[in-house]
Amino acid sequence: MSATLPQDQPDHPKYGQNRTERKIYLIYDIFMIGIIIVNLFCLLSNAILMSNFAHWLFGMLQLDAILNFYRQELNPWVIITESWFISFLLIEFAVRWFIAIVRKHHQRWFFFPFIHWYELLAITPQLRFLRLLRAVVIGYRLHEMGHHVIPEKILKTLSFYYKLIMEELSDRVVMTVVDGVRHELNSSSTHRKIIHDLIDHHRQLFATTLAEVLQESLSTELKVQQNQISYQVGQVVNQAIEDTPELTQILRRLPIVGGVLEQRIQDIGQRLGENISRGLIQPFTQGSVQDPNQLFQHIADKISNINIDNQNLEKLVESAVYESLDAIEKQIQVKQWKIELEKYESARD
C-alpha cells in the first residue's frame, strides 16, 4: 500500500488544495483505517475470550491459566483503551467538524454531523460496529481517488455482496407491494374504482401517446402509399363508370363521338377519383411526431375519453393489470447476483 499521490489526482475539498495537505490527509485516513480495524479486532477478540464459549474451549484444551490471565490482567486494559478510543473519536470528530466549518466544506455549518451520522453513532459503545462502516467509506473514497488501499479482489467481493443484499431487500419490498395490490384487487370491493382512477389518471398520457403513434405510423404509411391508393380509387371510379349500363347505352347511341366521350368520361372519372383521394389523404400526412396534426390529436382525444363503464373493457383493463403484476413477479424471480456468480464461476473454470 503506497501513500504516493498520482500526478493526475483531482483536487478534493477533503484533501486540501496543495500536494502537502493532500498527503497529510491521505496518511491520516490510512492511519484511521488501521486503528479502527485494530480496535474492532481487539473488541471482537475480547468479546470471544470473555464468553462462555471461550471458557469451555480453553477448559477442554487445558489452557485455563492463559484464559484467567487474560481476564484478570489484559481485559481491564482493553476496557480502558476503549474508553480512550471513544474520547479520541469525540475529539477527532469535533476537530474535523471545526475544520469543515472553517474551510466551508458544506453549505451550512450544521450539515457535518448529519452527513457523517454513522461516525457519530459509532462513537457509542452499543453501535461500535458502525466504525467498520467508516473504515469502508474511507477505503472506498481512497480507491476512487486512485489509492488502492483495498485489494481489487476484496473490493469486487464486497461490491458483489452489497448488490446481493440490496437486490434481495428491494425484491422483498416490491413483492410485498405487488402482493398488497393483488390482495386489494381480489378482496376489496373498491378495486373497480381503483381501475377507473388508474385509467382516468392516464387519459391525457394515453391521448398524447396515441396521437404520436398515429402520426409516426399511419401518417408515414399514408405518405408512402398515397399514389397507390389514389390510383386504386381512380380505377374503382373508372370501373364504376364501365359498370353503369345506362351511361354506356346513352353514349353508344351518339354517332361517331359516343365512343370518344365514353373514354373521356372514364379518364375524367379516374382522374377525379385520384384527386379526391389525394385531397382526403393530404390532411393526414401533415404534422410531425413532436407536433401531431389536429386530426390525429382529435381522434386520440376522442378515444382516450371513451366511457369505461363497460364490462368487457373493465375485464380487459383488469387482465392487463394482473398480467403486469405477474410480469413484475417474473422479473423479480430473476436473480442478477446469481447470473453474475455463474459468469464468474464460468470464467474461473
mmCIF file of N, CA and C in Angstrom, residues 225-239 269-271 273-275 277-278 281:
data_model
loop_
_atom_site.group_PDB
_atom_site.id
_atom_site.type_symbol
_atom_site.label_atom_id
_atom_site.label_comp_id
_atom_site.label_asym_id
_atom_site.label_seq_id
_atom_site.Cartn_x
_atom_site.Cartn_y
_atom_site.Cartn_z
ATOM 1 N N GLN A 225 -47.903 5.247 -49.379
ATOM 2 C CA GLN A 225 -48.914 4.580 -50.193
ATOM 3 C C GLN A 225 -49.881 5.549 -50.880
ATOM 4 N N GLN A 226 -49.631 6.858 -50.766
ATOM 5 C CA GLN A 226 -50.589 7.841 -51.288
ATOM 6 C C GLN A 226 -50.854 7.652 -52.784
ATOM 7 N N ASN A 227 -49.827 7.533 -53.593
ATOM 8 C CA ASN A 227 -50.007 7.388 -55.038
ATOM 9 C C ASN A 227 -50.732 6.089 -55.387
ATOM 10 N N GLN A 228 -50.377 5.017 -54.684
ATOM 11 C CA GLN A 228 -51.008 3.740 -54.946
ATOM 12 C C GLN A 228 -52.491 3.771 -54.587
ATOM 13 N N ILE A 229 -52.812 4.394 -53.445
ATOM 14 C CA ILE A 229 -54.216 4.497 -53.025
ATOM 15 C C ILE A 229 -55.003 5.342 -54.023
ATOM 16 N N SER A 230 -54.414 6.467 -54.449
ATOM 17 C CA SER A 230 -55.102 7.338 -55.413
ATOM 18 C C SER A 230 -55.363 6.610 -56.712
ATOM 19 N N TYR A 231 -54.363 5.855 -57.168
ATOM 20 C CA TYR A 231 -54.530 5.115 -58.428
ATOM 21 C C TYR A 231 -55.631 4.065 -58.301
ATOM 22 N N GLN A 232 -55.646 3.361 -57.179
ATOM 23 C CA GLN A 232 -56.662 2.330 -56.989
ATOM 24 C C GLN A 232 -58.065 2.932 -56.897
ATOM 25 N N VAL A 233 -58.196 4.090 -56.206
ATOM 26 C CA VAL A 233 -59.502 4.747 -56.140
ATOM 27 C C VAL A 233 -59.943 5.179 -57.543
ATOM 28 N N GLY A 234 -59.008 5.722 -58.324
ATOM 29 C CA GLY A 234 -59.320 6.099 -59.702
ATOM 30 C C GLY A 234 -59.787 4.905 -60.511
ATOM 31 N N GLN A 235 -59.138 3.762 -60.310
ATOM 32 C CA GLN A 235 -59.542 2.553 -61.008
ATOM 33 C C GLN A 235 -60.941 2.117 -60.601
ATOM 34 N N VAL A 236 -61.237 2.277 -59.315
ATOM 35 C CA VAL A 236 -62.572 1.923 -58.838
ATOM 36 C C VAL A 236 -63.633 2.803 -59.501
ATOM 37 N N VAL A 237 -63.369 4.118 -59.615
ATOM 38 C CA VAL A 237 -64.318 5.036 -60.266
ATOM 39 C C VAL A 237 -64.472 4.683 -61.741
ATOM 40 N N ASN A 238 -63.339 4.395 -62.375
ATOM 41 C CA ASN A 238 -63.361 4.006 -63.796
ATOM 42 C C ASN A 238 -64.206 2.755 -63.995
ATOM 43 N N GLN A 239 -63.993 1.776 -63.112
ATOM 44 C CA GLN A 239 -64.756 0.536 -63.212
ATOM 45 C C GLN A 239 -66.231 0.769 -62.939
ATOM 46 N N GLY A 269 -63.286 10.439 -64.808
ATOM 47 C CA GLY A 269 -63.695 9.791 -63.563
ATOM 48 C C GLY A 269 -62.508 9.259 -62.782
ATOM 49 N N GLN A 270 -61.562 8.623 -63.509
ATOM 50 C CA GLN A 270 -60.372 8.100 -62.843
ATOM 51 C C GLN A 270 -59.543 9.230 -62.239
ATOM 52 N N ARG A 271 -59.350 10.315 -63.035
ATOM 53 C CA ARG A 271 -58.589 11.450 -62.520
ATOM 54 C C ARG A 271 -59.307 12.099 -61.333
ATOM 55 N N GLY A 273 -61.315 10.596 -59.196
ATOM 56 C CA GLY A 273 -61.135 9.707 -58.033
ATOM 57 C C GLY A 273 -59.754 9.860 -57.411
ATOM 58 N N GLU A 274 -58.733 9.967 -58.270
ATOM 59 C CA GLU A 274 -57.367 10.136 -57.758
ATOM 60 C C GLU A 274 -57.224 11.459 -57.006
ATOM 61 N N ASN A 275 -57.760 12.533 -57.581
ATOM 62 C CA ASN A 275 -57.645 13.839 -56.919
ATOM 63 C C ASN A 275 -58.406 13.888 -55.597
ATOM 64 N N SER A 277 -59.101 11.337 -53.610
ATOM 65 C CA SER A 277 -58.382 10.525 -52.625
ATOM 66 C C SER A 277 -57.142 11.248 -52.114
ATOM 67 N N ARG A 278 -56.425 11.937 -53.009
ATOM 68 C CA ARG A 278 -55.264 12.714 -52.562
ATOM 69 C C ARG A 278 -55.701 13.820 -51.606
ATOM 70 N N ILE A 281 -56.433 12.242 -48.252
ATOM 71 C CA ILE A 281 -55.245 11.721 -47.560
ATOM 72 C C ILE A 281 -54.336 12.845 -47.094
#
